[in-house]
PDB file of C-alpha atoms in Angstrom:
ATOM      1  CA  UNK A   1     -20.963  28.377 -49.710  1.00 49.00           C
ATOM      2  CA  UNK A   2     -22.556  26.113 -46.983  1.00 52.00           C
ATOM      3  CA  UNK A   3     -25.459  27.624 -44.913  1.00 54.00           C
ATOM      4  CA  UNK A   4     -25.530  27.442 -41.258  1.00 54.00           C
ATOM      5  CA  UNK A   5     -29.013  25.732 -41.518  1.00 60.00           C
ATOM      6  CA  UNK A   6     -27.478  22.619 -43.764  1.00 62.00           C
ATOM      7  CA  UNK A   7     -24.703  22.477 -40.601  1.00 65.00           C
ATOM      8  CA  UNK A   8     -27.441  21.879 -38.179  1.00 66.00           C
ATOM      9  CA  UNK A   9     -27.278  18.821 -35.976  1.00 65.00           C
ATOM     10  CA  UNK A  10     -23.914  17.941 -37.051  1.00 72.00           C
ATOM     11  CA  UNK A  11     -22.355  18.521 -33.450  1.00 76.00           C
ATOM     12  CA  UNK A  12     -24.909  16.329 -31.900  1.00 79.00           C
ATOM     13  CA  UNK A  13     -24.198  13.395 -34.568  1.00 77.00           C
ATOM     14  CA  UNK A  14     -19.873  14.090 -33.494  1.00 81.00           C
ATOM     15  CA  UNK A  15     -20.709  13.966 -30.075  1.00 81.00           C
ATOM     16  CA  UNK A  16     -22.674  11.108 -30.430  1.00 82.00           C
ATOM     17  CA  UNK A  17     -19.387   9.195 -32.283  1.00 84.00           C
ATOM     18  CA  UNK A  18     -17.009  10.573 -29.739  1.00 86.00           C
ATOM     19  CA  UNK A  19     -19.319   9.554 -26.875  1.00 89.00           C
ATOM     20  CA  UNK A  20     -18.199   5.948 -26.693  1.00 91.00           C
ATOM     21  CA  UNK A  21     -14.404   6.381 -27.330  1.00 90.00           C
ATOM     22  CA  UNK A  22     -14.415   8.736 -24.276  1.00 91.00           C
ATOM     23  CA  UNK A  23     -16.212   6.227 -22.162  1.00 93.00           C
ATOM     24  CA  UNK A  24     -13.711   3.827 -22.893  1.00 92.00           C
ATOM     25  CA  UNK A  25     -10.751   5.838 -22.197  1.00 92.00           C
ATOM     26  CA  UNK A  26     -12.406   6.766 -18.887  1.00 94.00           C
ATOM     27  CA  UNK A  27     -13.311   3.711 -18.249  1.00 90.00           C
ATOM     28  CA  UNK A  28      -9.989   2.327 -19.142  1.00 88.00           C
ATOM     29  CA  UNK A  29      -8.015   5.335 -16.717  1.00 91.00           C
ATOM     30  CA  UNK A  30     -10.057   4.071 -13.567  1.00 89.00           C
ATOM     31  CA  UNK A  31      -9.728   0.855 -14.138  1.00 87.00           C
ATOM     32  CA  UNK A  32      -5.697   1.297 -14.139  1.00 87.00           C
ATOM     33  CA  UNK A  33      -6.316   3.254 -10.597  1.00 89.00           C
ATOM     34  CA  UNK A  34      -8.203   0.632  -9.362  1.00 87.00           C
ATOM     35  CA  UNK A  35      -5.461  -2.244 -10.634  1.00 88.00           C
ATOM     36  CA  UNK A  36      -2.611   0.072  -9.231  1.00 89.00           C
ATOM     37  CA  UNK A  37      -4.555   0.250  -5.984  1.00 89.00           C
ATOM     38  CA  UNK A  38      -4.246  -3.710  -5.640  1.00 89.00           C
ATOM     39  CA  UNK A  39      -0.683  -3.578  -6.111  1.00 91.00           C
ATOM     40  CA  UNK A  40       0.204  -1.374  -3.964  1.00 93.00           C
ATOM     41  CA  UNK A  41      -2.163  -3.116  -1.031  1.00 93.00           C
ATOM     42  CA  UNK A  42      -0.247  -6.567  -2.641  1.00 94.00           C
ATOM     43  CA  UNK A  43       3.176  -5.179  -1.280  1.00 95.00           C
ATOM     44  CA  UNK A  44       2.374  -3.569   1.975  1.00 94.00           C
ATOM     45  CA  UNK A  45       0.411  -7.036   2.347  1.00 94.00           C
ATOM     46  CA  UNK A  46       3.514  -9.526   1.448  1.00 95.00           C
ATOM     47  CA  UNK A  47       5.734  -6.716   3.550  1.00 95.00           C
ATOM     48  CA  UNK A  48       3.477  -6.864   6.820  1.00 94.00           C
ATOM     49  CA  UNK A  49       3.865 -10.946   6.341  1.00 94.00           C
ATOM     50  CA  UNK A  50       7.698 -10.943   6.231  1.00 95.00           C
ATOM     51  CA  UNK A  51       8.118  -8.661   9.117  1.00 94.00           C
ATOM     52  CA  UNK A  52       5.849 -10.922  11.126  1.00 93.00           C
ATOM     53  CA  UNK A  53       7.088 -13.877  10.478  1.00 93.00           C
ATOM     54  CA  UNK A  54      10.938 -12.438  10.831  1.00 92.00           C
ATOM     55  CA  UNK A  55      10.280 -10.797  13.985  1.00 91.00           C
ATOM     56  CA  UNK A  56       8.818 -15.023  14.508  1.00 88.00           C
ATOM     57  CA  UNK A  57       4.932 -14.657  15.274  1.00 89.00           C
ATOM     58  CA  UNK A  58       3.632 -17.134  13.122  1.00 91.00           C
ATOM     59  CA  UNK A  59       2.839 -18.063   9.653  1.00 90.00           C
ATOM     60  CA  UNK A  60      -0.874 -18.082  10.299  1.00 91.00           C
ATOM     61  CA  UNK A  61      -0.997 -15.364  12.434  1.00 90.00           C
ATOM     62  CA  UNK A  62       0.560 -12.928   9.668  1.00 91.00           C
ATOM     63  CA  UNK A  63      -1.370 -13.850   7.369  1.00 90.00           C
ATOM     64  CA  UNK A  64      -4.448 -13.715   8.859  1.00 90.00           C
ATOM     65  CA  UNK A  65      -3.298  -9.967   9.276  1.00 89.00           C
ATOM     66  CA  UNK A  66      -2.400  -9.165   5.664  1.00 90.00           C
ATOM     67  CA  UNK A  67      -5.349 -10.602   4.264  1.00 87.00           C
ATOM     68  CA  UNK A  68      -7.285  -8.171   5.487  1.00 89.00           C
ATOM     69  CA  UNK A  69      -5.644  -5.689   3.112  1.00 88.00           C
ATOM     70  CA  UNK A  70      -6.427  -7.991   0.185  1.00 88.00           C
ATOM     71  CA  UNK A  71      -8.990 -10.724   0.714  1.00 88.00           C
ATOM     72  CA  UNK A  72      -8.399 -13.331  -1.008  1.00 87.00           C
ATOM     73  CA  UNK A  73      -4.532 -13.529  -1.705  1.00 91.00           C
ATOM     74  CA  UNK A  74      -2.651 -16.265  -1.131  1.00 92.00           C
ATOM     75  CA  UNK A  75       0.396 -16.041   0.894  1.00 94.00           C
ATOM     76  CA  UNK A  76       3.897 -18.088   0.805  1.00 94.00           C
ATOM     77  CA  UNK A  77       7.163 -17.826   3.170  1.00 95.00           C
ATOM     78  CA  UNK A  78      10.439 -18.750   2.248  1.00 94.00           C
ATOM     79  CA  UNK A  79      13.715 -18.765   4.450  1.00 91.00           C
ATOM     80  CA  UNK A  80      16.279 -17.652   2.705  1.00 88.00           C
ATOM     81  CA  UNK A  81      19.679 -17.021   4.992  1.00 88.00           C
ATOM     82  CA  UNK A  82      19.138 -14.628   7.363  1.00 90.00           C
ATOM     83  CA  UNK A  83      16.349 -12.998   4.936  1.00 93.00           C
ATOM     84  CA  UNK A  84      12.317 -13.909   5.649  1.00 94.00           C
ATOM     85  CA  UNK A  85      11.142 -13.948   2.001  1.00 95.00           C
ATOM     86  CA  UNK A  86       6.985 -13.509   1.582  1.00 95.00           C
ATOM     87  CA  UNK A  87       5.157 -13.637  -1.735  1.00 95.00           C
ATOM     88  CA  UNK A  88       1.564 -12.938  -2.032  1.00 94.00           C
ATOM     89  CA  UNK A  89      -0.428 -13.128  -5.142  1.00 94.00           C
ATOM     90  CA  UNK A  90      -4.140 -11.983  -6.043  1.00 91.00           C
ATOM     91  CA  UNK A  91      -6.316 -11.131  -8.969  1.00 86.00           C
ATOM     92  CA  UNK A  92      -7.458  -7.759 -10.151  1.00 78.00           C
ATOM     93  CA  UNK A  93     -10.799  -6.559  -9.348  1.00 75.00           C
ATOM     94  CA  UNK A  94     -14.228  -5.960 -11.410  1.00 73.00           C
ATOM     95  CA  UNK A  95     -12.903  -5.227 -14.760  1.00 73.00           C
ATOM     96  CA  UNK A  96      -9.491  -6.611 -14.400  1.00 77.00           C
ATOM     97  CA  UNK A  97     -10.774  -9.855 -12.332  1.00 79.00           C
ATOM     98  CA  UNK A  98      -8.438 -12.072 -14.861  1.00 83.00           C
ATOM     99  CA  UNK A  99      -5.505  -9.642 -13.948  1.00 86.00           C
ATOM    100  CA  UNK A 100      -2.936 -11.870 -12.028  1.00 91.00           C
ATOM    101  CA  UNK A 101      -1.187  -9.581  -9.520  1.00 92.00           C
ATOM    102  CA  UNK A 102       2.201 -11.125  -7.386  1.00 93.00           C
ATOM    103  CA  UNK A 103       4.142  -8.967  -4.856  1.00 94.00           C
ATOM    104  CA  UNK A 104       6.726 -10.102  -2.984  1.00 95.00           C
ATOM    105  CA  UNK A 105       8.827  -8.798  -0.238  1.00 95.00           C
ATOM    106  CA  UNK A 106      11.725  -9.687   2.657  1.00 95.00           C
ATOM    107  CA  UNK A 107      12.847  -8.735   6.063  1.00 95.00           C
ATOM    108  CA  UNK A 108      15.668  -9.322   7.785  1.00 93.00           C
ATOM    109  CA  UNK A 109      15.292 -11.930  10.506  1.00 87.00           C
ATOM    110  CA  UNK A 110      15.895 -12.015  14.304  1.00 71.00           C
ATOM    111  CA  UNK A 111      18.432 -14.277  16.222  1.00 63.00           C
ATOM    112  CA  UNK A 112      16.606 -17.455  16.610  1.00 56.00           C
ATOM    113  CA  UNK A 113      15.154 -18.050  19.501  1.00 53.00           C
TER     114      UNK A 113
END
């Protein structure tokens, strides 16, 4: 039969095992929210770029605009029909810096002017 005085100090020692695996898993979770955060700011970034540029302000001009959702990205256009095609591409933050992130998105364009 074990005592409770031999069991003494033994939750301190599993805590102190467990500690780092839950620090990782947390730090892991945020780091996904953070990553999913970019994404989504990606698209609406690459979206705002191809409505621009469909409706026909300029290239520079839209993408001076959507930057400002995600410094940093780098922006292409690509005509494609009647379609106004914009791709945008970034890198993850803090963590996830090496992360390469791409979004890309089209809009229907106006009758030329």
């Amino acid at each position: 039969m074990v005592s409770a005085r031999s069991e003494r100090g033994s939750v301190t020692a599993e805590f102190v095992v467990a500690l780092p695996a839950a620090l990782v898993v947390i730090i892991t979770a945020l780091a996904g929210v953070q990553l999913g955060s970019v994404v989504l700011r990606l698209h609406d970034a690459s979206a705002i770029v191809a409505r621009s540029v469909a409706r026909g302000d300029s290239i520079e001009g839209a993408q001076a605009r959507a930057s400002r959702l995600v410094p940093g990205a780098l922006f292409s256009v690509a005509r494609v029909g009647d379609l106004v095609c914009a791709s945008a591409e970034a890198r993850g933050r803090g963590v996830l810096a090496s992360v390469p992130i791409s979004a890309r998105s089209c809009a229907l364009s106006g009758p030329a002017p």
